[in-house]
Structure formats: C-alpha cells, structure tokens
Amino acid sequence: MLSATDRYLARQIALPLLGTLVIAAMLLVLDKMLRLFDFVAAEGGPVSVVWRMLANLIPEYLSLGIPIGLMLGILLAFRRLALSSELDVFRAVGLSYGRLLRVPYMYAIGLALVNLAIVGFVQPYARYAYEGLRFELRSGALGASIKVGEFTNLGKRMTLRIEESRENGRDLYGIFVRIEDKSGQSLAVTASRGTFLATDDPDTIIFRLKNGVLVHESPKYESPRILSFSSHDLPIDLPQIEAFRGRGDADLELTIPELVKAGSDSNPSERLRNEARANFHFRLVEVAMMLLLPLAAIAFAVPPKRSTSALGVFLSVVFIVTYHKINEYAESLGALGIVSPIIALWVPFLLFSALILWMYHVSAHRPGGQPIGALERAFAKVGKWIGKWFRFGRRKLQQVT
C-alpha cells in the first residue's frame, strides 16, 4: 500500500515526466518532419506518406525520450521539494532518501519494462515499415504526385503536364501528354480535360481524355498522323516495381531473440555476427541504465543550501546524452570487431554506474554533501562575474548617453 507521502511524490513526478517526454518526442519528430517533407517532395510522393513514416519513427524516439523523461521527471520533482524545504521536512521525520526513492523506482522499473518492449520488439517492426516506405517512394510504388504547371515523368517514357487540378486530382484540365516507345514511335496528346481510371489489370490504368488532339509520329510514317477527338482512352502501363527485401537484413530490424540467434549462428559472416552482438548489448545497457537514473536524479536535483542554481538540470541532460553517445560509439567498435561488444558496452556502463553510486552516496549519507558542489561554486562565480560585467557595461552606456 502506498502512503500519503508516496502518492504525493507520485503526483509530483508524473507531471514533469510526462511533460518532458512529450516535449522531447515532439522536438525529435519536428526535426525529422522537415527532412521527410523534403525527401517526399523530391521523390514526388504523396504528402500523406510523411505521417505514416513519422508514425513508424515514434517507437525509436520514445526509446530515446523515455530515459530523458524519467531522469528529468524525478529530478524536477525532488528539486521542487528541496527548494521549498519539504525535502528537509521529510528527512527530519525519519524518511531517508532510500525510503523516498520507492516511488521513483516504481516509475523506473515500469518505464524500463516499457522501453525494453519498445527496443526489443516494437521498434524493429516499425523500423522495417519505415524502410519499406522509403523504398516504395524511391521505386514509385506510392505513385508520383502530379504538380500543376510542371512536367512530371510517369515512368521512363511518359511525360505529363497539367494546367489545373480539381477534386483532389480527380479532374485535370489543360493536359499535355507525350509517350515514347523503344521503336522510336511517339505520341503527343493535348486535351482540355482528363481523369485517371482503374482497370482490372493492376499494371495498367486508363487516362480518359476529353476534347483534344492526338499527334502520332513513327519512322514508318512520312508525316505525323493527327487526330481530333471528343473522348479518347489512353492506356498507361505502370512501371514494374521491385519487391522490397525481407525483414532482418539490418540489425535494427531484428528483435532481441532474433539478435541472440544471429549472434550465435555460425552460418552468417563474422561481420554480421559482430553487428548482431553489438546491437544486442547496446539495447541491454540502454535499458539497464534506467534502473540507476533515480539515483542520478537525486544527486543532480538537490542544490546547495541557500542556492537556487539550476546547474544540476543542465548537467543531468549532458550526462544522459553523453552516455548515449558513448554507447553508440562503443556499438560501432563492437560491430567492426575492434573490441568485444561485451567490453565495449558494459565497461562504460560499469564506470557510469560507479559514478552514479558515488554521487548518490555523497548526497544521501554525507551531511551537507553535494557531489557537484565544486561545479556549483564555479558556476556561481561565473554568474556573478557575468552579472558584474553587464552592470559595468550598463553604467558605461549611461555615462556616454
């Protein structure tokens, strides 16, 4: 049963945790969204595919955002308790840091399990779906977007230009079409109106044109043949589209059991085995570190007495991002076979764990202990120097004016 104190701490942590998670995910999505819009526009695909691609990237962004949200959620909650002296009251009535960490560890264990499910099983399938959409865009399987007033290539031998589009592209006006074949024959058509129609053959569509002129040229003809029409159906052969590869050609698309199998299988090459092992250990150390984040959050959260410095918040973000980047570099070393993945990824984990345990020990068991006290003092001196410099500059400016 949770006590009133536990429920109070749970409420204090929940809001900054959710807020930080949403903000981190939104920033990552917005950054990727702009690049996806450029990519889709360059490939001539429909805009709707951008949202499908972003949806498949959400698990990857959540795997990055959940540890940051957990760290900052606990940190900001305990920072608020420290600044309002509530933390001192809890300590005075006999609640140690170990007792106060019960609720943060409930959050940490629950989110670590969620993150393990994401990186271990959800993200590989989402990544494969994302790569499939990229392949379909490049191959034309999603269809080309016909831009008004511009020449659009539909396949290698057909060019289309329209002056006006209505009803979301169902009605086209001011149409010019030119088709060439391998034998040297060409067909140029102008029409006032047209629309695309489906057929029973999935590889062929009909372009129904109204009120136009058709010019047929061929090496066999002495002069082009010209035909005026009120209605003409122009069959268009869709280009053959290569099938997308199967899932698992990249280690990011393998689930954790599949990584274990690939890493222990003697059939693939040594390079593939190293990549599978490195990615397997990378996912494990990322999730395992979440179990130590509550201790790190406590160490960064509590500022020195009579201080409201937010240096700990900044350092916590630097700390978790640095750890993630070191793991990415260690994974690349393990994938190349330069260092064993176990050594490359678990040694940094142990070093960071030792640092976190030391910081927590100083904060929790040394009276007045502040593991980042030296940095806090240096930060305070720099802040005072900058403030003094600005005041001096303001006085100089006032004297001049």
mmCIF file of C-alpha atoms in Angstrom:
data_model
loop_
_atom_site.group_PDB
_atom_site.id
_atom_site.type_symbol
_atom_site.label_atom_id
_atom_site.label_comp_id
_atom_site.label_asym_id
_atom_site.label_seq_id
_atom_site.Cartn_x
_atom_site.Cartn_y
_atom_site.Cartn_z
ATOM 1 C CA MET A 1 0.000 0.000 0.000
ATOM 2 C CA LEU A 2 1.241 3.445 -0.889
ATOM 3 C CA SER A 3 1.310 6.014 1.878
ATOM 4 C CA ALA A 4 0.140 9.606 1.507
ATOM 5 C CA THR A 5 3.769 10.643 1.039
ATOM 6 C CA ASP A 6 4.203 8.111 -1.767
ATOM 7 C CA ARG A 7 1.080 9.330 -3.536
ATOM 8 C CA TYR A 8 2.252 12.918 -3.155
ATOM 9 C CA LEU A 9 5.645 12.077 -4.665
ATOM 10 C CA ALA A 10 3.951 10.165 -7.486
ATOM 11 C CA ARG A 11 1.921 13.257 -8.397
ATOM 12 C CA GLN A 12 4.976 15.498 -8.189
ATOM 13 C CA ILE A 13 6.920 13.225 -10.567
ATOM 14 C CA ALA A 14 4.133 12.457 -13.041
ATOM 15 C CA LEU A 15 3.627 15.935 -14.480
ATOM 16 C CA PRO A 16 7.280 16.827 -15.288
ATOM 17 C CA LEU A 17 7.896 13.262 -16.502
ATOM 18 C CA LEU A 18 5.027 13.330 -18.991
ATOM 19 C CA GLY A 19 5.772 16.926 -19.990
ATOM 20 C CA THR A 20 9.444 16.200 -20.638
ATOM 21 C CA LEU A 21 8.625 13.020 -22.564
ATOM 22 C CA VAL A 22 6.125 14.814 -24.804
ATOM 23 C CA ILE A 23 8.438 17.774 -25.429
ATOM 24 C CA ALA A 24 11.437 15.550 -26.224
ATOM 25 C CA ALA A 25 9.377 13.412 -28.619
ATOM 26 C CA MET A 26 7.903 16.496 -30.311
ATOM 27 C CA LEU A 27 11.328 18.081 -30.833
ATOM 28 C CA LEU A 28 12.681 14.896 -32.384
ATOM 29 C CA VAL A 29 9.582 14.499 -34.573
ATOM 30 C CA LEU A 30 9.635 18.122 -35.750
ATOM 31 C CA ASP A 31 13.301 17.887 -36.683
ATOM 32 C CA LYS A 32 12.669 14.723 -38.694
ATOM 33 C CA MET A 33 9.427 16.024 -40.202
ATOM 34 C CA LEU A 34 11.138 18.823 -42.139
ATOM 35 C CA ARG A 35 13.644 16.398 -43.658
ATOM 36 C CA LEU A 36 10.900 13.917 -44.534
ATOM 37 C CA PHE A 37 8.871 16.606 -46.294
ATOM 38 C CA ASP A 38 11.932 17.471 -48.394
ATOM 39 C CA PHE A 39 12.576 13.793 -49.144
ATOM 40 C CA VAL A 40 8.970 13.015 -50.101
ATOM 41 C CA ALA A 41 8.710 16.146 -52.247
ATOM 42 C CA ALA A 42 11.969 15.285 -54.044
ATOM 43 C CA GLU A 43 10.725 11.747 -54.739
ATOM 44 C CA GLY A 44 7.335 13.016 -55.938
ATOM 45 C CA GLY A 45 5.314 11.050 -53.379
ATOM 46 C CA PRO A 46 2.037 11.980 -51.684
ATOM 47 C CA VAL A 47 2.241 14.168 -48.584
ATOM 48 C CA SER A 48 0.213 11.655 -46.557
ATOM 49 C CA VAL A 49 3.166 9.255 -46.532
ATOM 50 C CA VAL A 50 5.081 11.693 -44.287
ATOM 51 C CA TRP A 51 2.678 10.996 -41.417
ATOM 52 C CA ARG A 52 2.988 7.239 -41.944
ATOM 53 C CA MET A 53 6.773 7.493 -41.849
ATOM 54 C CA LEU A 54 6.691 9.629 -38.693
ATOM 55 C CA ALA A 55 4.341 7.147 -37.018
ATOM 56 C CA ASN A 56 6.886 4.394 -37.647
ATOM 57 C CA LEU A 57 9.639 6.542 -36.121
ATOM 58 C CA ILE A 58 7.744 7.205 -32.876
ATOM 59 C CA PRO A 59 8.957 3.974 -31.151
ATOM 60 C CA GLU A 60 12.564 4.942 -31.877
ATOM 61 C CA TYR A 61 12.018 8.427 -30.480
ATOM 62 C CA LEU A 62 10.240 7.053 -27.423
ATOM 63 C CA SER A 63 13.213 4.808 -26.692
ATOM 64 C CA LEU A 64 15.326 7.972 -26.529
ATOM 65 C CA GLY A 65 12.729 10.167 -24.822
ATOM 66 C CA ILE A 66 11.701 7.794 -22.022
ATOM 67 C CA PRO A 67 15.104 7.818 -20.200
ATOM 68 C CA ILE A 68 15.312 11.613 -20.525
ATOM 69 C CA GLY A 69 11.740 11.981 -19.276
ATOM 70 C CA LEU A 70 12.401 9.652 -16.336
ATOM 71 C CA MET A 71 15.568 11.495 -15.325
ATOM 72 C CA LEU A 72 14.075 14.993 -15.562
ATOM 73 C CA GLY A 73 10.735 13.970 -14.078
ATOM 74 C CA ILE A 74 12.353 12.695 -10.868
ATOM 75 C CA LEU A 75 14.962 15.470 -10.848
ATOM 76 C CA LEU A 76 12.479 18.335 -11.193
ATOM 77 C CA ALA A 77 10.164 16.833 -8.579
ATOM 78 C CA PHE A 78 12.931 16.488 -5.969
ATOM 79 C CA ARG A 79 14.360 19.878 -6.906
ATOM 80 C CA ARG A 80 10.994 21.449 -6.156
ATOM 81 C CA LEU A 81 10.864 19.618 -2.821
ATOM 82 C CA ALA A 82 14.391 20.808 -1.979
ATOM 83 C CA LEU A 83 13.745 24.456 -2.867
ATOM 84 C CA SER A 84 10.513 24.529 -0.839
ATOM 85 C CA SER A 85 12.274 22.827 2.144
ATOM 86 C CA GLU A 86 9.779 19.942 2.002
ATOM 87 C CA LEU A 87 12.688 17.559 1.469
ATOM 88 C CA ASP A 88 14.236 18.726 4.760
ATOM 89 C CA VAL A 89 10.904 18.052 6.490
ATOM 90 C CA PHE A 90 10.764 14.522 5.106
ATOM 91 C CA ARG A 91 14.337 13.890 6.279
ATOM 92 C CA ALA A 92 13.578 15.373 9.696
ATOM 93 C CA VAL A 93 10.655 12.995 10.309
ATOM 94 C CA GLY A 94 12.848 9.986 9.506
ATOM 95 C CA LEU A 95 12.254 9.426 5.789
ATOM 96 C CA SER A 96 15.622 8.637 4.221
ATOM 97 C CA TYR A 97 16.482 9.006 0.574
ATOM 98 C CA GLY A 98 16.187 5.238 0.261
ATOM 99 C CA ARG A 99 12.572 5.390 1.502
ATOM 100 C CA LEU A 100 11.746 8.374 -0.698
ATOM 101 C CA LEU A 101 13.086 6.508 -3.729
ATOM 102 C CA ARG A 102 10.357 3.865 -3.518
ATOM 103 C CA VAL A 103 8.020 5.730 -5.897
ATOM 104 C CA PRO A 104 10.783 6.845 -8.318
ATOM 105 C CA TYR A 105 11.851 3.193 -8.613
ATOM 106 C CA MET A 106 8.283 2.177 -9.375
ATOM 107 C CA TYR A 107 8.389 4.616 -12.279
ATOM 108 C CA ALA A 108 11.878 3.438 -13.281
ATOM 109 C CA ILE A 109 11.048 -0.282 -13.290
ATOM 110 C CA GLY A 110 7.771 0.240 -15.137
ATOM 111 C CA LEU A 111 9.298 2.504 -17.790
ATOM 112 C CA ALA A 112 12.329 0.220 -18.151
ATOM 113 C CA LEU A 113 10.000 -2.676 -18.973
ATOM 114 C CA VAL A 114 8.112 -0.487 -21.440
ATOM 115 C CA ASN A 115 11.372 0.625 -23.038
ATOM 116 C CA LEU A 116 12.598 -2.983 -23.230
ATOM 117 C CA ALA A 117 9.400 -3.934 -25.068
ATOM 118 C CA ILE A 118 9.847 -0.992 -27.441
ATOM 119 C CA VAL A 119 13.513 -1.510 -28.329
ATOM 120 C CA GLY A 120 13.242 -5.285 -28.226
ATOM 121 C CA PHE A 121 10.073 -5.954 -30.180
ATOM 122 C CA VAL A 122 8.145 -2.872 -31.379
ATOM 123 C CA GLN A 123 10.953 -0.747 -32.822
ATOM 124 C CA PRO A 124 12.348 -3.474 -35.164
ATOM 125 C CA TYR A 125 8.992 -3.875 -36.929
ATOM 126 C CA ALA A 126 8.415 -0.114 -37.046
ATOM 127 C CA ARG A 127 11.892 0.417 -38.471
ATOM 128 C CA TYR A 128 11.249 -2.177 -41.171
ATOM 129 C CA ALA A 129 7.950 -0.498 -42.091
ATOM 130 C CA TYR A 130 9.739 2.873 -42.284
ATOM 131 C CA GLU A 131 12.419 1.494 -44.599
ATOM 132 C CA GLY A 132 9.681 -0.103 -46.696
ATOM 133 C CA LEU A 133 8.022 3.288 -47.196
ATOM 134 C CA ARG A 134 11.359 4.815 -48.209
ATOM 135 C CA PHE A 135 11.841 2.022 -50.742
ATOM 136 C CA GLU A 136 8.346 2.490 -52.157
ATOM 137 C CA LEU A 137 8.914 6.216 -52.544
ATOM 138 C CA ARG A 138 12.150 5.687 -54.451
ATOM 139 C CA SER A 139 10.696 2.939 -56.632
ATOM 140 C CA GLY A 140 7.464 4.807 -57.377
ATOM 141 C CA ALA A 141 5.184 2.258 -55.728
ATOM 142 C CA LEU A 142 3.377 5.023 -53.859
ATOM 143 C CA GLY A 143 2.679 6.940 -57.031
ATOM 144 C CA ALA A 144 4.071 10.230 -58.231
ATOM 145 C CA SER A 145 2.417 13.481 -57.307
ATOM 146 C CA ILE A 146 1.409 15.459 -60.391
ATOM 147 C CA LYS A 147 2.347 19.087 -59.869
ATOM 148 C CA VAL A 148 0.322 21.771 -61.581
ATOM 149 C CA GLY A 149 2.265 23.693 -64.217
ATOM 150 C CA GLU A 150 5.274 21.349 -64.143
ATOM 151 C CA PHE A 151 6.401 18.448 -66.306
ATOM 152 C CA THR A 152 6.043 15.146 -64.431
ATOM 153 C CA ASN A 153 7.668 11.894 -65.537
ATOM 154 C CA LEU A 154 5.464 8.839 -65.119
ATOM 155 C CA GLY A 155 7.907 6.056 -65.796
ATOM 156 C CA LYS A 156 10.851 6.427 -68.153
ATOM 157 C CA ARG A 157 8.944 7.145 -71.390
ATOM 158 C CA MET A 158 5.942 9.246 -70.386
ATOM 159 C CA THR A 159 5.802 12.964 -69.615
ATOM 160 C CA LEU A 160 2.694 14.737 -68.315
ATOM 161 C CA ARG A 161 1.830 18.375 -67.726
ATOM 162 C CA ILE A 162 -1.445 19.837 -66.471
ATOM 163 C CA GLU A 163 -2.631 23.407 -66.033
ATOM 164 C CA GLU A 164 -5.270 22.869 -63.340
ATOM 165 C CA SER A 165 -6.313 20.186 -60.858
ATOM 166 C CA ARG A 166 -9.697 19.912 -59.109
ATOM 167 C CA GLU A 167 -11.420 17.498 -56.753
ATOM 168 C CA ASN A 168 -8.128 16.418 -55.167
ATOM 169 C CA GLY A 169 -6.656 15.438 -58.529
ATOM 170 C CA ARG A 170 -9.657 13.553 -59.866
ATOM 171 C CA ASP A 171 -10.372 16.183 -62.544
ATOM 172 C CA LEU A 172 -7.420 17.510 -64.571
ATOM 173 C CA TYR A 173 -7.554 20.412 -67.037
ATOM 174 C CA GLY A 174 -5.190 21.740 -69.711
ATOM 175 C CA ILE A 175 -3.433 18.421 -70.338
ATOM 176 C CA PHE A 176 -0.327 17.649 -72.348
ATOM 177 C CA VAL A 177 0.956 14.055 -72.628
ATOM 178 C CA ARG A 178 3.924 12.684 -74.546
ATOM 179 C CA ILE A 179 4.750 8.972 -74.760
ATOM 180 C CA GLU A 180 7.711 7.334 -76.499
ATOM 181 C CA ASP A 181 8.480 3.658 -77.069
ATOM 182 C CA LYS A 182 11.664 1.750 -77.806
ATOM 183 C CA SER A 183 10.932 1.561 -81.566
ATOM 184 C CA GLY A 184 11.071 5.337 -81.943
ATOM 185 C CA GLN A 185 7.344 5.959 -82.127
ATOM 186 C CA SER A 186 5.951 8.863 -80.130
ATOM 187 C CA LEU A 187 2.507 10.059 -79.181
ATOM 188 C CA ALA A 188 1.749 13.657 -78.224
ATOM 189 C CA VAL A 189 -1.711 14.499 -76.899
ATOM 190 C CA THR A 190 -3.329 17.725 -75.803
ATOM 191 C CA ALA A 191 -6.762 17.746 -74.167
ATOM 192 C CA SER A 192 -8.966 20.167 -72.312
ATOM 193 C CA ARG A 193 -9.847 17.695 -69.573
ATOM 194 C CA GLY A 194 -8.942 14.225 -68.305
ATOM 195 C CA THR A 195 -9.135 11.760 -65.440
ATOM 196 C CA PHE A 196 -7.385 8.546 -64.365
ATOM 197 C CA LEU A 197 -9.429 5.327 -64.220
ATOM 198 C CA ALA A 198 -8.515 1.951 -62.736
ATOM 199 C CA THR A 199 -8.690 -1.285 -64.729
ATOM 200 C CA ASP A 200 -8.823 -4.985 -63.929
ATOM 201 C CA ASP A 201 -5.127 -5.184 -64.679
ATOM 202 C CA PRO A 202 -3.164 -3.799 -61.701
ATOM 203 C CA ASP A 203 -0.256 -2.959 -64.025
ATOM 204 C CA THR A 204 -2.328 -0.728 -66.342
ATOM 205 C CA ILE A 205 -4.505 2.359 -65.834
ATOM 206 C CA ILE A 206 -6.638 4.346 -68.261
ATOM 207 C CA PHE A 207 -6.203 8.077 -68.798
ATOM 208 C CA ARG A 208 -9.562 9.227 -70.216
ATOM 209 C CA LEU A 209 -9.145 12.469 -72.205
ATOM 210 C CA LYS A 210 -11.858 14.863 -73.437
ATOM 211 C CA ASN A 211 -11.800 17.316 -76.383
ATOM 212 C CA GLY A 212 -8.268 17.148 -77.651
ATOM 213 C CA VAL A 213 -5.796 16.477 -80.428
ATOM 214 C CA LEU A 214 -3.528 13.442 -80.844
ATOM 215 C CA VAL A 215 -0.314 13.517 -82.885
ATOM 216 C CA HIS A 216 1.234 10.129 -83.724
ATOM 217 C CA GLU A 217 4.791 10.052 -85.105
ATOM 218 C CA SER A 218 6.670 6.976 -86.332
ATOM 219 C CA PRO A 219 9.670 6.214 -88.575
ATOM 220 C CA LYS A 220 7.180 4.301 -90.736
ATOM 221 C CA TYR A 221 5.081 7.402 -91.432
ATOM 222 C CA GLU A 222 6.041 10.020 -93.996
ATOM 223 C CA SER A 223 4.245 12.672 -91.945
ATOM 224 C CA PRO A 224 2.691 12.675 -88.450
ATOM 225 C CA ARG A 225 -0.877 11.454 -88.122
ATOM 226 C CA ILE A 226 -3.171 13.953 -86.436
ATOM 227 C CA LEU A 227 -6.484 13.031 -84.832
ATOM 228 C CA SER A 228 -9.071 15.254 -83.185
ATOM 229 C CA PHE A 229 -11.289 13.575 -80.605
ATOM 230 C CA SER A 230 -14.064 14.313 -78.165
ATOM 231 C CA SER A 231 -13.170 11.329 -75.973
ATOM 232 C CA HIS A 232 -10.104 9.108 -76.036
ATOM 233 C CA ASP A 233 -8.881 6.426 -73.623
ATOM 234 C CA LEU A 234 -5.120 6.317 -73.323
ATOM 235 C CA PRO A 235 -3.817 3.105 -71.675
ATOM 236 C CA ILE A 236 -0.758 3.634 -69.494
ATOM 237 C CA ASP A 237 1.472 0.746 -68.463
ATOM 238 C CA LEU A 238 2.710 1.207 -64.930
ATOM 239 C CA PRO A 239 6.418 0.517 -64.423
ATOM 240 C CA GLN A 240 7.348 -2.778 -62.823
ATOM 241 C CA ILE A 241 8.224 -2.260 -59.186
ATOM 242 C CA GLU A 242 10.875 -4.317 -57.476
ATOM 243 C CA ALA A 243 9.748 -6.186 -54.367
ATOM 244 C CA PHE A 244 11.089 -4.889 -51.058
ATOM 245 C CA ARG A 245 13.595 -7.052 -49.202
ATOM 246 C CA GLY A 246 12.638 -9.203 -46.238
ATOM 247 C CA ARG A 247 12.913 -8.005 -42.655
ATOM 248 C CA GLY A 248 16.161 -8.672 -40.846
ATOM 249 C CA ASP A 249 18.746 -7.568 -43.378
ATOM 250 C CA ALA A 250 19.718 -4.842 -40.884
ATOM 251 C CA ASP A 251 20.362 -5.409 -37.156
ATOM 252 C CA LEU A 252 17.963 -2.566 -36.216
ATOM 253 C CA GLU A 253 15.132 -4.650 -37.707
ATOM 254 C CA LEU A 254 15.796 -7.713 -35.535
ATOM 255 C CA THR A 255 14.030 -8.375 -32.253
ATOM 256 C CA ILE A 256 16.090 -9.312 -29.191
ATOM 257 C CA PRO A 257 15.552 -13.103 -29.613
ATOM 258 C CA GLU A 258 16.487 -12.756 -33.285
ATOM 259 C CA LEU A 259 19.649 -10.850 -32.348
ATOM 260 C CA VAL A 260 20.626 -13.634 -29.939
ATOM 261 C CA LYS A 261 20.083 -16.215 -32.678
ATOM 262 C CA ALA A 262 22.013 -14.172 -35.270
ATOM 263 C CA GLY A 263 24.875 -13.547 -32.857
ATOM 264 C CA SER A 264 25.307 -17.237 -32.053
ATOM 265 C CA ASP A 265 24.677 -18.629 -35.545
ATOM 266 C CA SER A 266 27.792 -19.870 -37.324
ATOM 267 C CA ASN A 267 26.305 -19.566 -40.816
ATOM 268 C CA PRO A 268 26.390 -15.757 -41.277
ATOM 269 C CA SER A 269 29.664 -13.928 -41.715
ATOM 270 C CA GLU A 270 31.689 -12.746 -38.761
ATOM 271 C CA ARG A 271 30.778 -9.138 -39.560
ATOM 272 C CA LEU A 272 27.035 -9.880 -39.268
ATOM 273 C CA ARG A 273 27.567 -11.751 -36.003
ATOM 274 C CA ASN A 274 29.539 -8.836 -34.544
ATOM 275 C CA GLU A 275 26.834 -6.375 -35.603
ATOM 276 C CA ALA A 276 24.092 -8.500 -34.029
ATOM 277 C CA ARG A 277 26.021 -8.927 -30.766
ATOM 278 C CA ALA A 278 26.903 -5.240 -30.555
ATOM 279 C CA ASN A 279 23.317 -4.143 -31.143
ATOM 280 C CA PHE A 280 22.038 -6.705 -28.608
ATOM 281 C CA HIS A 281 24.325 -5.404 -25.849
ATOM 282 C CA PHE A 282 23.612 -1.797 -26.863
ATOM 283 C CA ARG A 283 19.900 -2.278 -26.252
ATOM 284 C CA LEU A 284 20.512 -4.005 -22.917
ATOM 285 C CA VAL A 285 22.840 -1.350 -21.476
ATOM 286 C CA GLU A 286 20.469 1.442 -22.550
ATOM 287 C CA VAL A 287 17.619 -0.193 -20.631
ATOM 288 C CA ALA A 288 19.792 -1.222 -17.671
ATOM 289 C CA MET A 289 20.948 2.366 -17.120
ATOM 290 C CA MET A 290 17.325 3.392 -16.498
ATOM 291 C CA LEU A 291 17.444 1.493 -13.197
ATOM 292 C CA LEU A 292 20.206 3.847 -11.988
ATOM 293 C CA LEU A 293 18.632 7.088 -13.204
ATOM 294 C CA PRO A 294 16.624 7.701 -9.970
ATOM 295 C CA LEU A 295 19.893 7.740 -8.013
ATOM 296 C CA ALA A 296 21.486 10.123 -10.520
ATOM 297 C CA ALA A 297 18.407 12.349 -10.459
ATOM 298 C CA ILE A 298 18.663 12.720 -6.666
ATOM 299 C CA ALA A 299 22.339 13.669 -6.911
ATOM 300 C CA PHE A 300 21.691 16.313 -9.572
ATOM 301 C CA ALA A 301 18.409 17.603 -8.107
ATOM 302 C CA VAL A 302 19.367 18.961 -4.690
ATOM 303 C CA PRO A 303 21.220 22.298 -4.937
ATOM 304 C CA PRO A 304 23.434 23.660 -2.136
ATOM 305 C CA LYS A 305 21.688 25.366 0.761
ATOM 306 C CA ARG A 306 20.543 28.945 0.107
ATOM 307 C CA SER A 307 21.040 28.337 -3.617
ATOM 308 C CA THR A 308 18.536 28.062 -6.472
ATOM 309 C CA SER A 309 21.101 27.086 -9.100
ATOM 310 C CA ALA A 310 19.744 25.021 -11.998
ATOM 311 C CA LEU A 311 23.175 23.670 -12.947
ATOM 312 C CA GLY A 312 22.124 20.159 -11.949
ATOM 313 C CA VAL A 313 19.309 20.169 -14.512
ATOM 314 C CA PHE A 314 21.739 21.089 -17.283
ATOM 315 C CA LEU A 315 24.335 18.553 -16.159
ATOM 316 C CA SER A 316 21.761 15.771 -15.983
ATOM 317 C CA VAL A 317 20.852 16.250 -19.649
ATOM 318 C CA VAL A 318 24.547 16.375 -20.598
ATOM 319 C CA PHE A 319 25.152 13.243 -18.527
ATOM 320 C CA ILE A 320 22.455 11.103 -20.151
ATOM 321 C CA VAL A 321 23.170 12.332 -23.700
ATOM 322 C CA THR A 322 26.907 11.713 -23.222
ATOM 323 C CA TYR A 323 26.231 8.186 -22.022
ATOM 324 C CA HIS A 324 24.022 7.508 -25.062
ATOM 325 C CA LYS A 325 26.650 8.821 -27.483
ATOM 326 C CA ILE A 326 29.399 6.776 -25.831
ATOM 327 C CA ASN A 327 27.221 3.691 -26.229
ATOM 328 C CA GLU A 328 26.674 4.463 -29.913
ATOM 329 C CA TYR A 329 30.434 4.772 -30.444
ATOM 330 C CA ALA A 330 31.078 1.587 -28.455
ATOM 331 C CA GLU A 331 28.465 -0.242 -30.537
ATOM 332 C CA SER A 332 30.239 0.794 -33.737
ATOM 333 C CA LEU A 333 33.557 -0.509 -32.351
ATOM 334 C CA GLY A 334 31.927 -3.796 -31.402
ATOM 335 C CA ALA A 335 30.224 -4.108 -34.797
ATOM 336 C CA LEU A 336 33.573 -3.653 -36.548
ATOM 337 C CA GLY A 337 35.155 -6.343 -34.385
ATOM 338 C CA ILE A 338 37.786 -3.946 -32.991
ATOM 339 C CA VAL A 339 36.673 -4.586 -29.396
ATOM 340 C CA SER A 340 34.441 -7.265 -27.954
ATOM 341 C CA PRO A 341 30.873 -5.877 -27.632
ATOM 342 C CA ILE A 342 30.768 -7.007 -24.010
ATOM 343 C CA ILE A 343 33.844 -4.945 -23.138
ATOM 344 C CA ALA A 344 32.965 -2.010 -25.388
ATOM 345 C CA LEU A 345 29.472 -1.540 -23.920
ATOM 346 C CA TRP A 346 29.480 -2.938 -20.405
ATOM 347 C CA VAL A 347 32.708 -1.274 -19.230
ATOM 348 C CA PRO A 348 31.262 2.260 -19.802
ATOM 349 C CA PHE A 349 28.078 1.072 -18.081
ATOM 350 C CA LEU A 350 30.033 -0.024 -15.013
ATOM 351 C CA LEU A 351 32.044 3.224 -14.941
ATOM 352 C CA PHE A 352 28.924 5.385 -15.181
ATOM 353 C CA SER A 353 27.225 3.180 -12.573
ATOM 354 C CA ALA A 354 30.131 3.673 -10.170
ATOM 355 C CA LEU A 355 29.968 7.424 -10.721
ATOM 356 C CA ILE A 356 26.224 7.480 -10.044
ATOM 357 C CA LEU A 357 26.547 5.385 -6.883
ATOM 358 C CA TRP A 358 29.300 7.678 -5.583
ATOM 359 C CA MET A 359 27.257 10.792 -6.307
ATOM 360 C CA TYR A 360 24.209 9.328 -4.574
ATOM 361 C CA HIS A 361 26.302 8.242 -1.569
ATOM 362 C CA VAL A 362 27.656 11.776 -1.166
ATOM 363 C CA SER A 363 24.166 13.301 -1.405
ATOM 364 C CA ALA A 364 22.400 10.812 0.862
ATOM 365 C CA HIS A 365 24.958 9.852 3.519
ATOM 366 C CA ARG A 366 27.258 12.838 3.969
ATOM 367 C CA PRO A 367 25.805 15.777 5.904
ATOM 368 C CA GLY A 368 25.629 18.716 3.527
ATOM 369 C CA GLY A 369 27.128 16.553 0.799
ATOM 370 C CA GLN A 370 26.958 17.954 -2.707
ATOM 371 C CA PRO A 371 28.639 15.834 -5.412
ATOM 372 C CA ILE A 372 28.637 18.721 -7.883
ATOM 373 C CA GLY A 373 29.437 21.323 -5.216
ATOM 374 C CA ALA A 374 32.683 22.412 -6.860
ATOM 375 C CA LEU A 375 30.906 22.931 -10.176
ATOM 376 C CA GLU A 376 28.103 24.796 -8.387
ATOM 377 C CA ARG A 377 30.611 27.182 -6.803
ATOM 378 C CA ALA A 378 32.409 27.727 -10.095
ATOM 379 C CA PHE A 379 29.083 28.285 -11.827
ATOM 380 C CA ALA A 380 28.067 30.807 -9.156
ATOM 381 C CA LYS A 381 31.345 32.733 -9.560
ATOM 382 C CA VAL A 382 30.961 32.846 -13.330
ATOM 383 C CA GLY A 383 27.365 34.024 -12.937
ATOM 384 C CA LYS A 384 28.448 36.818 -10.581
ATOM 385 C CA TRP A 385 31.251 37.854 -12.930
ATOM 386 C CA ILE A 386 28.871 37.994 -15.902
ATOM 387 C CA GLY A 387 26.334 39.981 -13.862
ATOM 388 C CA LYS A 388 29.037 42.399 -12.718
ATOM 389 C CA TRP A 389 30.273 42.814 -16.301
ATOM 390 C CA PHE A 390 26.773 43.621 -17.547
ATOM 391 C CA ARG A 391 26.218 46.149 -14.746
ATOM 392 C CA PHE A 392 29.545 47.789 -15.573
ATOM 393 C CA GLY A 393 28.632 47.943 -19.255
ATOM 394 C CA ARG A 394 25.233 49.445 -18.422
ATOM 395 C CA ARG A 395 26.841 52.196 -16.288
ATOM 396 C CA LYS A 396 29.314 52.986 -19.097
ATOM 397 C CA LEU A 397 26.453 53.243 -21.554
ATOM 398 C CA GLN A 398 24.514 55.563 -19.245
ATOM 399 C CA GLN A 399 27.578 57.824 -18.817
ATOM 400 C CA VAL A 400 28.036 58.046 -22.599
ATOM 401 C CA THR A 401 24.387 58.894 -23.225
#
